[in-house]
Structures are given as structure tokens and as C-alpha cells.
Coordinates of C-alpha atoms and ligand atoms in Angstrom, one line a residue:
M71 CA 12.9 16.0 8.8
T72 CA 10.1 15.5 11.2
Y73 CA 11.2 12.3 12.8
R74 CA 10.6 12.4 16.5
H75 CA 13.0 11.0 18.9
R76 CA 10.8 9.9 21.8
P77 CA 13.0 9.0 24.7
E78 CA 10.0 9.0 26.9
S79 CA 8.7 5.9 25.3
P80 CA 9.2 2.7 27.2
A81 CA 12.2 0.8 26.0
S82 CA 11.2 -1.9 23.7
A83 CA 12.1 -5.4 24.3
D84 CA 14.1 -5.5 21.1
E85 CA 16.5 -2.7 22.0
H86 CA 18.7 -5.0 24.0
A87 CA 18.9 -7.7 21.3
N88 CA 18.9 -5.1 18.6
P89 CA 21.5 -2.4 19.1
I90 CA 20.3 -0.6 16.0
S91 CA 16.6 -0.5 16.8
H92 CA 14.5 2.0 15.0
R93 CA 15.2 4.6 17.7
A94 CA 18.9 4.2 18.0
P95 CA 20.1 5.3 14.6
S96 CA 17.5 8.0 14.0
T97 CA 18.6 11.5 13.2
T98 CA 19.6 13.0 16.5
P99 CA 19.6 16.7 17.3
T100 CA 23.3 16.7 16.6
G101 CA 22.7 15.1 13.2
K102 CA 25.1 12.3 14.0
H103 CA 24.8 9.2 11.9
L104 CA 26.1 5.8 12.3
S105 CA 28.1 4.3 9.4
R106 CA 25.5 3.4 6.8
R107 CA 27.4 0.3 5.7
G108 CA 27.7 -1.1 9.2
L109 CA 24.2 -0.2 10.1
L110 CA 22.7 -1.9 7.1
R111 CA 24.7 -5.1 7.8
G112 CA 23.5 -5.1 11.3
I113 CA 20.0 -4.5 10.4
G114 CA 20.1 -7.4 7.9
A115 CA 21.4 -9.7 10.6
V116 CA 18.7 -8.7 13.1
A117 CA 16.0 -9.0 10.5
L118 CA 17.1 -12.5 9.7
L119 CA 17.2 -13.5 13.4
G120 CA 13.8 -12.0 13.8
T121 CA 12.4 -14.0 10.9
A122 CA 14.0 -17.2 12.0
A123 CA 12.9 -16.8 15.6
G124 CA 9.4 -15.8 14.7
A125 CA 8.8 -19.0 12.8
G126 CA 5.1 -18.6 13.0
L127 CA 2.7 -16.1 14.4
K128 CA 1.0 -17.4 17.4
F129 CA -2.5 -16.2 17.1
A130 CA -3.3 -15.7 20.7
G131 CA -6.0 -13.2 20.4
S132 CA -9.6 -14.2 20.9
A133 CA -11.4 -11.2 19.3
S134 CA -13.7 -12.2 16.5
A135 CA -14.7 -9.9 13.7
A136 CA -18.4 -9.8 13.1
T137 CA -19.4 -11.2 9.7
T138 CA -21.8 -9.2 7.7
S139 CA -25.4 -10.0 7.0
G140 CA -25.8 -8.1 3.8
T141 CA -24.8 -4.5 4.4
L142 CA -21.3 -3.2 3.5
N143 CA -18.7 -3.4 6.2
I144 CA -17.6 0.2 6.7
P145 CA -14.2 0.4 8.4
T146 CA -14.1 2.6 11.5
L147 CA -12.8 6.1 10.8
L148 CA -10.0 6.3 13.4
D149 CA -10.0 9.4 15.6
S150 CA -6.8 11.2 16.3
T151 CA -5.8 13.2 19.3
T152 CA -3.9 16.5 18.8
D153 CA -0.9 17.1 21.0
S154 CA 0.4 20.5 22.3
S155 CA 2.3 21.1 19.1
G156 CA -0.6 20.4 16.8
T157 CA 0.5 17.0 15.8
K158 CA -2.4 14.6 15.0
V159 CA -1.6 11.4 16.9
F160 CA -3.1 8.1 15.7
T161 CA -2.9 4.8 17.7
L162 CA -2.5 1.6 15.7
N163 CA -2.2 -1.7 17.6
M164 CA -1.2 -4.7 15.5
E165 CA -3.3 -7.5 16.9
T166 CA -4.0 -11.2 16.4
G167 CA -7.5 -12.6 16.5
T168 CA -9.9 -14.9 14.7
T169 CA -12.2 -14.2 11.8
T170 CA -14.8 -16.3 10.1
I171 CA -13.8 -16.2 6.4
L172 CA -15.0 -19.6 5.2
S173 CA -18.5 -20.7 6.3
G174 CA -18.4 -22.0 9.8
I175 CA -14.6 -22.0 10.1
S176 CA -12.6 -19.8 12.4
S177 CA -9.4 -18.5 10.8
A178 CA -6.4 -17.0 12.6
T179 CA -6.0 -13.5 11.4
C180 CA -4.4 -10.2 12.2
G181 CA -5.5 -6.6 12.1
F182 CA -4.9 -3.1 13.3
N183 CA -7.0 -2.3 16.4
Q184 CA -9.2 -5.3 15.5
A185 CA -9.1 -8.9 14.4
F186 CA -8.9 -8.4 10.7
L187 CA -7.9 -5.4 8.5
G188 CA -7.9 -2.0 10.1
P189 CA -9.5 1.4 10.5
V190 CA -9.4 4.2 7.9
L191 CA -7.3 7.2 8.6
K192 CA -8.1 10.6 7.0
V193 CA -5.5 13.3 6.9
T194 CA -5.1 16.6 5.0
Q195 CA -2.1 17.9 3.1
G196 CA 0.1 19.8 5.6
D197 CA -1.0 17.8 8.6
V198 CA 1.8 16.7 10.9
V199 CA 0.9 13.2 12.1
Q200 CA 2.4 10.8 14.6
M201 CA 1.5 7.1 14.3
D202 CA 1.8 5.4 17.7
I203 CA 2.2 1.7 16.6
T204 CA 2.4 -1.2 19.0
N205 CA 3.3 -4.6 17.7
N206 CA 1.1 -7.1 19.7
L207 CA 2.0 -9.9 17.3
T208 CA 4.4 -12.6 18.3
E209 CA 7.0 -11.7 15.7
V210 CA 8.8 -8.8 14.2
S211 CA 6.9 -6.6 11.7
T212 CA 6.8 -3.1 10.4
V213 CA 4.2 -0.6 9.2
H214 CA 4.8 1.0 5.8
W215 CA 2.8 4.0 4.4
H216 CA 2.3 2.9 0.9
G217 CA 2.5 5.8 -1.5
A218 CA 3.4 8.4 1.1
H219 CA 6.0 10.9 0.3
I220 CA 7.9 10.9 3.6
P221 CA 11.5 10.5 4.8
P222 CA 12.9 7.0 4.6
S223 CA 13.6 6.9 8.3
V224 CA 9.8 6.7 8.9
D225 CA 8.8 4.9 5.7
G226 CA 8.3 1.6 7.5
G227 CA 10.5 -0.5 5.4
P228 CA 12.7 -3.4 6.6
Q229 CA 14.9 -1.0 8.5
N230 CA 12.0 0.2 10.7
T231 CA 11.4 -3.2 12.3
I232 CA 9.2 -3.3 15.4
A233 CA 9.9 -6.3 17.6
A234 CA 7.1 -8.3 19.1
G235 CA 5.8 -6.3 22.0
A236 CA 7.6 -3.2 21.0
S237 CA 6.3 0.2 19.9
F238 CA 7.3 2.7 17.3
S239 CA 6.0 6.3 16.8
P240 CA 7.1 7.7 13.5
S241 CA 6.0 11.2 12.8
F242 CA 5.9 13.0 9.4
T243 CA 4.2 15.7 7.5
I244 CA 1.6 14.9 4.9
N245 CA 3.5 16.3 2.0
Q246 CA 1.3 15.5 -0.9
A247 CA -2.1 16.4 -2.4
A248 CA -5.3 14.3 -2.2
C249 CA -4.8 10.6 -2.9
T250 CA -5.6 7.2 -1.5
L251 CA -2.8 5.5 0.4
W252 CA -2.7 2.4 2.5
F253 CA -0.6 1.0 5.3
H254 CA 0.7 -2.5 5.7
P255 CA 3.7 -4.5 7.1
H256 CA 6.9 -4.5 5.0
A257 CA 9.5 -6.5 6.9
L258 CA 11.8 -9.0 5.2
A259 CA 10.2 -12.3 4.1
T260 CA 6.9 -11.7 5.9
T261 CA 5.1 -9.1 3.9
A262 CA 2.8 -11.5 2.2
K263 CA 2.1 -13.4 5.4
H264 CA 1.2 -10.2 7.3
I265 CA -0.9 -8.6 4.6
A266 CA -2.8 -11.7 3.9
S267 CA -3.4 -12.3 7.6
G268 CA -5.2 -8.9 7.6
L269 CA -2.7 -6.2 8.4
A270 CA -4.0 -3.6 5.9
G271 CA -5.7 -0.3 6.3
M272 CA -6.5 2.8 4.3
L273 CA -5.0 6.2 4.6
I274 CA -7.0 8.9 2.8
V275 CA -5.3 12.2 2.0
D276 CA -7.4 15.3 1.4
D277 CA -6.3 18.7 0.3
A278 CA -7.8 22.2 0.0
T279 CA -8.1 22.4 -3.7
D280 CA -11.3 23.1 -5.6
G281 CA -10.8 19.7 -7.3
A282 CA -10.8 17.8 -4.1
A283 CA -13.7 19.9 -2.7
A284 CA -15.8 18.9 -5.6
L285 CA -15.7 15.3 -4.7
P286 CA -17.8 13.6 -2.0
S287 CA -15.8 13.6 1.2
T288 CA -18.1 12.8 4.1
Y289 CA -16.8 9.5 5.3
G290 CA -19.6 6.9 5.8
T291 CA -22.1 9.1 4.1
D292 CA -20.9 9.6 0.5
Q293 CA -17.3 8.4 0.8
F294 CA -16.4 4.8 1.4
P295 CA -13.4 2.5 1.1
L296 CA -13.7 -0.7 -0.9
I297 CA -10.8 -2.9 0.2
V298 CA -11.0 -6.0 -2.0
Q299 CA -8.9 -9.1 -1.5
S300 CA -8.6 -12.4 -3.4
L301 CA -7.4 -14.3 -0.3
P302 CA -5.6 -17.7 -0.6
I303 CA -7.0 -19.9 2.2
S304 CA -6.9 -23.6 2.8
S305 CA -10.1 -25.6 3.2
A306 CA -9.3 -25.7 6.9
G307 CA -9.3 -21.9 7.1
V308 CA -5.5 -21.3 7.2
I309 CA -4.5 -18.2 5.3
Q310 CA -1.8 -19.0 2.7
Y311 CA 1.0 -16.6 1.6
T312 CA 3.6 -18.6 -0.3
T313 CA 3.8 -20.0 -3.8
A314 CA 3.5 -23.5 -2.2
G315 CA 0.4 -22.4 -0.4
E316 CA -1.1 -20.8 -3.5
T317 CA -0.6 -24.0 -5.5
A318 CA -1.8 -26.4 -2.8
S319 CA -4.9 -28.4 -3.9
T320 CA -6.8 -27.4 -0.7
T321 CA -6.3 -23.7 -1.4
S322 CA -9.2 -21.6 -2.6
F323 CA -9.4 -17.9 -3.3
P324 CA -12.5 -16.3 -1.8
L325 CA -13.2 -12.6 -2.7
L326 CA -13.5 -10.4 0.3
V327 CA -14.9 -6.8 0.4
N328 CA -13.9 -4.8 3.4
G329 CA -13.2 -8.2 5.1
S330 CA -16.5 -9.9 4.2
N331 CA -16.5 -13.0 1.9
V332 CA -19.1 -12.3 -0.7
A333 CA -19.6 -16.0 -1.4
V334 CA -20.6 -16.6 2.2
N335 CA -22.3 -13.4 3.2
G336 CA -23.7 -12.4 -0.1
T337 CA -23.1 -9.2 -2.1
P338 CA -22.8 -6.3 0.2
T339 CA -25.5 -3.7 0.0
L340 CA -25.2 0.0 0.6
T341 CA -28.0 2.6 0.7
V342 CA -27.1 6.2 0.8
D343 CA -29.0 9.5 0.8
A344 CA -26.5 11.1 -1.6
S345 CA -26.7 11.2 -5.4
R346 CA -23.0 10.8 -5.9
V347 CA -20.8 8.4 -4.0
R348 CA -17.0 8.3 -4.0
F349 CA -15.3 4.9 -3.5
H350 CA -11.7 4.5 -2.7
L351 CA -10.7 1.2 -4.3
L352 CA -7.8 -0.8 -3.0
N353 CA -6.7 -4.2 -4.3
A354 CA -5.2 -5.6 -1.0
S355 CA -4.6 -9.0 -2.6
I356 CA -1.1 -10.3 -2.1
A357 CA -1.0 -11.5 -5.7
D358 CA -4.2 -11.4 -7.7
L359 CA -5.4 -8.8 -10.1
I360 CA -8.9 -7.4 -9.8
T361 CA -10.9 -5.7 -12.6
F362 CA -14.0 -3.6 -11.6
T363 CA -17.0 -3.3 -13.8
R364 CA -20.7 -2.7 -13.5
T365 CA -23.0 -5.6 -13.9
D366 CA -25.1 -3.6 -16.4
G367 CA -22.0 -2.8 -18.5
G368 CA -22.4 0.9 -17.6
S369 CA -19.8 3.5 -17.0
F370 CA -18.4 5.1 -13.9
T371 CA -16.1 8.0 -13.3
Q372 CA -12.5 7.5 -12.2
V373 CA -11.3 10.6 -10.4
A374 CA -8.0 9.4 -9.0
S375 CA -5.2 7.0 -9.7
D376 CA -3.2 5.6 -6.8
A377 CA -1.0 8.7 -6.5
A378 CA -3.2 11.7 -7.2
L379 CA -6.5 13.1 -8.4
L380 CA -6.7 12.8 -12.2
A381 CA -6.5 16.1 -14.1
E382 CA -10.0 15.5 -15.4
P383 CA -12.7 13.0 -14.5
L384 CA -12.3 9.9 -16.7
T385 CA -15.3 7.9 -17.8
V386 CA -14.5 4.2 -17.9
T387 CA -16.4 1.0 -18.1
S388 CA -13.6 -1.1 -16.6
L389 CA -10.8 -0.5 -14.1
Q390 CA -8.0 -3.0 -13.3
L391 CA -5.9 -2.9 -10.2
V392 CA -2.9 -5.0 -9.4
G393 CA -2.1 -5.9 -5.8
G394 CA -1.3 -2.7 -3.9
E395 CA -2.8 -0.4 -6.5
R396 CA -5.6 2.0 -5.7
A397 CA -8.1 4.2 -7.6
E398 CA -11.0 6.4 -6.7
I399 CA -14.3 6.3 -8.6
C400 CA -17.5 8.2 -8.4
L401 CA -20.9 6.6 -9.0
D402 CA -23.9 8.7 -9.6
V403 CA -27.0 7.0 -8.3
T404 CA -30.7 8.0 -7.5
S405 CA -33.7 6.2 -6.2
S406 CA -34.7 5.3 -9.7
A407 CA -32.1 2.5 -10.1
S408 CA -29.5 0.8 -8.1
I409 CA -26.0 0.0 -9.4
T410 CA -24.1 -3.2 -8.8
L411 CA -20.4 -3.3 -9.1
Q412 CA -18.6 -6.6 -9.8
A413 CA -15.0 -7.7 -9.7
T414 CA -13.2 -10.1 -12.0
V415 CA -10.2 -11.8 -10.4
T416 CA -7.2 -12.9 -12.5
A417 CA -4.5 -15.0 -11.0
G418 CA -1.4 -13.0 -10.3
G419 CA 0.7 -15.8 -9.0
A420 CA 1.5 -19.4 -9.7
R421 CA -2.2 -20.1 -9.0
G422 CA -4.9 -17.7 -7.9
G423 CA -8.5 -16.6 -8.0
S424 CA -10.7 -16.5 -11.0
G425 CA -14.2 -15.6 -12.0
T426 CA -16.5 -12.7 -11.5
K427 CA -18.5 -11.8 -8.4
S428 CA -20.8 -9.0 -7.5
I429 CA -19.1 -6.9 -4.8
L430 CA -21.6 -4.1 -4.0
T431 CA -25.1 -3.1 -4.7
L432 CA -25.5 0.6 -4.3
S433 CA -28.9 2.2 -3.8
S434 CA -29.9 5.7 -3.0
T435 CA -32.9 7.6 -1.6
A436 CA -31.9 10.7 -3.7
T437 CA -34.5 11.8 -6.2
T438 CA -32.4 14.5 -7.8
A439 CA -29.4 13.6 -10.0
A440 CA -26.0 14.9 -9.0
T441 CA -24.6 18.0 -10.7
S442 CA -21.8 17.5 -13.1
L443 CA -18.2 17.2 -11.7
P444 CA -15.9 20.0 -12.7
T445 CA -14.0 19.4 -15.9
S446 CA -10.7 20.0 -14.1
L447 CA -9.8 18.2 -10.8
N448 CA -6.1 18.6 -10.7
T449 CA -3.1 19.8 -12.7
F450 CA -0.8 17.3 -14.3
T451 CA 2.6 18.3 -15.6
A452 CA 4.7 15.9 -17.4
L453 CA 8.3 15.6 -16.1
D454 CA 11.0 17.0 -18.4
I455 CA 13.1 14.0 -19.3
S456 CA 15.0 15.5 -22.2
S457 CA 18.2 15.3 -20.2
P458 CA 17.6 12.9 -17.3
S459 CA 20.1 12.8 -14.4
A460 CA 20.3 9.0 -14.9
T461 CA 18.8 6.2 -16.9
R462 CA 18.6 2.8 -15.3
K463 CA 17.5 -0.7 -16.2
I464 CA 15.4 -2.7 -13.7
A465 CA 15.4 -6.3 -14.9
L466 CA 12.8 -8.6 -13.3
S467 CA 13.5 -12.3 -13.6
N468 CA 13.3 -15.5 -11.6
S469 CA 14.6 -19.0 -11.2
G470 CA 11.8 -21.1 -9.9
N471 CA 10.5 -19.4 -6.8
T472 CA 13.6 -17.2 -6.4
M473 CA 12.9 -13.7 -7.7
Y474 CA 15.5 -11.3 -8.9
I475 CA 15.9 -7.6 -9.6
N476 CA 19.0 -7.1 -11.9
G477 CA 20.1 -10.6 -11.0
V478 CA 20.0 -10.3 -7.2
A479 CA 17.4 -11.8 -4.9
G480 CA 16.8 -9.2 -2.3
T481 CA 16.0 -11.4 0.6
T482 CA 18.5 -9.7 3.0
M483 CA 19.6 -6.2 3.6
T484 CA 23.1 -7.3 2.6
A485 CA 21.9 -8.6 -0.8
M486 CA 19.8 -5.4 -1.4
E487 CA 22.8 -3.3 -0.4
S488 CA 24.9 -5.0 -3.0
N489 CA 22.2 -4.1 -5.6
E490 CA 21.2 -0.7 -4.3
I491 CA 20.3 2.3 -6.4
M492 CA 22.0 5.5 -5.4
T493 CA 20.6 8.9 -6.4
T494 CA 20.4 12.4 -5.1
V495 CA 17.6 14.8 -4.2
G496 CA 16.5 16.7 -7.2
A497 CA 17.5 14.0 -9.7
T498 CA 15.1 13.2 -12.6
E499 CA 15.6 9.7 -13.8
V500 CA 14.2 7.3 -16.5
W501 CA 14.0 3.6 -15.7
T502 CA 13.4 0.8 -18.1
I503 CA 11.7 -2.1 -16.3
T504 CA 11.9 -5.3 -18.2
N505 CA 10.1 -8.6 -17.5
A506 CA 11.5 -11.3 -19.7
T507 CA 9.4 -14.0 -18.0
G508 CA 6.0 -15.3 -18.4
L509 CA 5.0 -14.2 -14.9
T510 CA 2.9 -11.2 -14.1
H511 CA 4.5 -8.7 -11.8
S512 CA 3.8 -5.3 -10.4
F513 CA 6.2 -2.5 -9.7
H514 CA 6.0 -0.2 -6.7
L515 CA 8.5 2.5 -5.9
H516 CA 8.6 4.1 -2.5
D517 CA 9.2 7.9 -1.9
V518 CA 7.9 9.5 -5.0
P519 CA 5.3 8.7 -7.6
F520 CA 6.4 8.2 -11.2
Q521 CA 5.0 8.8 -14.7
V522 CA 4.8 5.9 -17.2
Q523 CA 6.4 6.9 -20.5
T524 CA 5.8 3.8 -22.5
I525 CA 4.6 0.2 -22.2
N526 CA 6.1 -2.0 -24.9
G527 CA 6.9 1.2 -26.8
T528 CA 3.4 2.7 -26.7
A529 CA 2.4 5.7 -24.6
P530 CA -0.1 4.8 -21.9
T531 CA -3.6 6.1 -21.7
G532 CA -6.1 6.9 -19.0
A533 CA -4.9 6.9 -15.4
Y534 CA -1.7 5.2 -16.4
A535 CA -0.8 8.4 -18.3
Q536 CA -0.7 10.4 -15.0
W537 CA 0.9 9.9 -11.6
K538 CA 1.3 6.3 -10.4
D539 CA 3.2 4.5 -7.7
T540 CA 2.2 0.9 -8.5
I541 CA 1.7 -0.5 -12.0
L542 CA 1.1 -3.8 -13.7
I543 CA 4.2 -5.4 -15.3
S544 CA 2.8 -7.8 -17.9
P545 CA 4.7 -10.9 -18.9
N546 CA 7.5 -10.3 -21.5
S547 CA 7.0 -6.5 -21.3
T548 CA 9.2 -3.4 -21.3
N549 CA 8.0 -0.5 -19.3
V550 CA 9.6 2.9 -19.2
I551 CA 8.9 5.2 -16.2
A552 CA 10.3 8.6 -15.1
M553 CA 10.4 10.1 -11.6
Q554 CA 12.0 13.0 -9.8
F555 CA 13.4 12.5 -6.3
T556 CA 12.3 15.5 -4.3
D557 CA 12.7 16.6 -0.7
Y558 CA 14.1 13.8 1.3
S559 CA 17.6 12.5 1.6
D560 CA 19.2 10.2 4.1
D561 CA 22.6 8.4 4.3
T562 CA 21.3 5.8 6.7
Y563 CA 17.8 4.8 5.7
A564 CA 16.8 3.5 2.3
Y565 CA 13.5 3.4 0.4
M566 CA 12.4 0.1 -1.3
L567 CA 11.4 -0.7 -4.8
H568 CA 9.8 -4.1 -5.4
C569 CA 7.2 -6.3 -7.0
H570 CA 3.9 -5.8 -5.1
N571 CA 3.0 -9.4 -5.7
A572 CA 3.9 -9.7 -2.0
V573 CA 4.8 -13.4 -2.5
H574 CA 7.4 -12.4 -5.1
E575 CA 8.6 -9.6 -2.9
D576 CA 9.3 -12.1 -0.1
E577 CA 10.9 -14.4 -2.6
G578 CA 13.5 -11.6 -3.5
M579 CA 12.0 -9.2 -6.0
M580 CA 13.0 -6.1 -4.0
T581 CA 15.9 -3.8 -3.7
M582 CA 16.7 -0.5 -2.1
L583 CA 17.0 3.1 -3.1
M584 CA 19.3 5.5 -1.3
V585 CA 18.5 9.2 -1.9
M586 CA 21.5 11.2 -0.9
S587 CA 21.8 14.9 -0.4
S588 CA 24.6 15.2 -3.0
Ligands
CU286 CU1 6.3 -10.2 -9.1

């Protein structure tokens, strides 16, 4: 447990109204815990109050993000400071601002340290990090580290609420190998609103293995994020984040690449000196699916899923990501020919984006082709599920716009507590996720990655056959996954499992997982 109690921090405004703020129930040096049941009920009540009171973000900021004029927006690589104990300290300020998304129209947006989206953070396995977060929004939020294997007390779920004006400084050890993570809000009922408004950033984990060393890793030179969003927005420039907003006749779904609307600013271009470029792909859409291909039909090399480097480089011609899912690809390029990537958007909600747009034209000054990637990038060991600690059923269903897991709409902590999954550290489990509806869902589990066993009875292929933390759940499908709960237990804080269509999550398709010590 590396959670840091920081009594030196200024008291946050919420601590008076919220007797169980993020600091109060944290593990103290004496290891004393509040009653979990009482704590969760209290948190649920506070979260609801926060939601009701913050009936709308007031976009007070006046910062304006620059629009691109052709070249790829490259998010800032955020510097850290190192404190006396060697902890890398990052500062993330949740801000409001305005951004031009539709031509000539200013939209109210949010971002980390800027008006829209956020910086990229790079860390290495074994690093101890501290995230100094200040919520400069006008309503409660959280910051969740999607895909991070960290204690639930710092996971940034609905129990880690940060009131408007308050700060939170979770600290944790980077306890996983190279992968592409991201960070975004995860409070009750406002996840889609806050992500769509722009609160999304990338967290890249590196490690010291030969596999990771073989991949391009100089940020901004041969390593770039591609954060792609199909963004629901009204013709007046108001970002939409509900089913009603998705289906409104005035809503369109522009495709944004690192915050730039390709329909307005054109296909981003990128010219590098390298002969191999590594892209960290994130579908940051709240609902829509995105499929990446080359305009010439050629192949590219997938080197990572969302949770880990692949065992071997995988040659693919197409790669689909649901909302929240990531992948890493390498493109080999020389001065003899540029490469254009395109994205095909598929509606993931009641209504959504569609069509295919070019999202990047990559050129290089290199005259010599890249050397081959190693045949092995990572080791992959299948979990032994011959005698699982538990088997569970996760039934996804809905009634109109109310979304259920196992019949419960998880819109409050109390509802989720009534529907919680309890397990113990060390348990290996097999879950059968069913979707008996015609809706497309995704499934994301916090804490540990999982291995897909079967999809409609058939073993998966490609990246879906290795470590994952977010997967597509097709309509009328049965998906069997296995996972092992390693390292972190807590009798106060829960992890979340939910649909990563963030609209569905806010409509109730979420519940909680308690990992106990025994
Ligand atoms: Cu869903």
C-alpha cells in the first residue's frame, strides 16, 4: 500500500460537507478502517448530492486550444518533479475552457492543464508516482487510471471524489509492464459528460525488457499518441453525453484526432526522421467504435493490446477499438512513400458516428528501411482455470435507457453495494458475460487484466487472445473471461466493473468488486 496521507495539503472545501472525503477513510498508519457498509452508504449519499448540486458544469475558463493547420497535434509530455523519497510527482489540473471543434463555433470544453484533453505522462515499471490533482471544475469529479494495477483506494472510482475546488494526491507504484493506459473521470453519473468534454489523457508505461527496448520510444520523435474521438456535438457546438443528446436531430459526430476535427482542419500530417514509428492508439469516444486501416489496404504491426505488449508482433490490416480500448502499432515508413491511416466509425450507442475518414498521413525523411522487430516482444502465459476459485455470471441488460448488470442499475453506491462481487487476493475466476440485447456494449474491469477464453463458444484470435482490460461485447453474445486477483485487497474501497460505453455506465451498467485479504 503506497497511499500517502498528506495532512499538509490544504483542507478541501468538501471535507466539511463530506465527512468521508478521500482523505478521511484512507488507510492510516494504525491501519484503522471505518465500517465499510457505513462508509459506502455515506459515499453514495455524498455522490448523489454532488451530482444534484453540480447540475451543470459552468465553463468559466477562457483558455482556447489552438486548432491545427495540418500538422498532427502532439500532446505535451508532462514533466514530473522528483521528491526527496524518489517519488515522481505529476501535476494535473482539471480545467474548463473553450475549444473550436465545429468550424467557427466555440465549444465549452474541459481538459487537464489545458482547455481540451490533456498531456501524456510516461512512467516506467517500478516508478513510485504521485498525482497532484486539483479539480478546477464547478462540480465533483474523479480521476481514474484506466488499466492501472493499483490499490482501490487510489483507483479514482466513485469513492475517490474530488469536490469542486478540492485537491487529491494519490500515490502508487507502477506495478505492471509496458502498456498504454489512460486517465479520465469516473464519478457517478458524470463519466460520459466529463470524458466527452475533454477530460482524457494518456499514461504510457515503459519497462526494462528487451521487447520494450526494441520498440520506438522517443516521445515526439518516433513515438506518438493517437487519441481518436467520435464526439457527439450539437450544431450549436454543445457537447452531448446522454442517449437523448446522441439521438437529437441537431447532433453530429465529428472525428477528432488528438483534439483536432479532421473534417475542419484536414487530415493531420506527420513527418518524421525515423523509419519506424510507434503509435499509441486510444479510442476515447464515449460510445462509438473505431476501426483503423490504411488507405492503401496495406498492413501494419500491432505490438500491444490495451493491457500488455503482445508476445509477438502481429501483422494486421485492420484493428477495431471500442470506447476505452487501446492498442499500439508500428508503421515502417521511408521517404519513398507516405502512409495514410484511416478510421471507420461505427455507432456504439442509440445513434452515433459513421463513415471513414483519413486520420493521419505519415511521411519520413529516412532512406533506409527499419530493421525487423524481434520475433518475441513479451511472454504470455495462459491462466490455469482448471479449478477456478469462482465462476460468475455477468448479465448485461437494459430497459430503455436504464442499464443493468445482473438486474441492478448501478447508479448509486448503495445499488452497487447490493450487487457487489466479493473475492479475495489470489483468486482465479472465470466470468461469463452475457448480452441478451441488441445493443453493443463493452466490458472493462478495474484492478487486473483478464484473458478472453471464448466469444460465443469460439476461442479468440490476435490481440484478443492475450491480456485485455476492455473488450467489445457484441449484441446477443456470450463472452467468457478469466482473471486472477493479485496484490491488492481493501475492505473499504472497491474496484469497478462496467460497460465502457460511458453513456451506458452512467445509465447504470456498472457494479463494484471488493477484493478482500481473505
Ligand atoms: Cu454498454
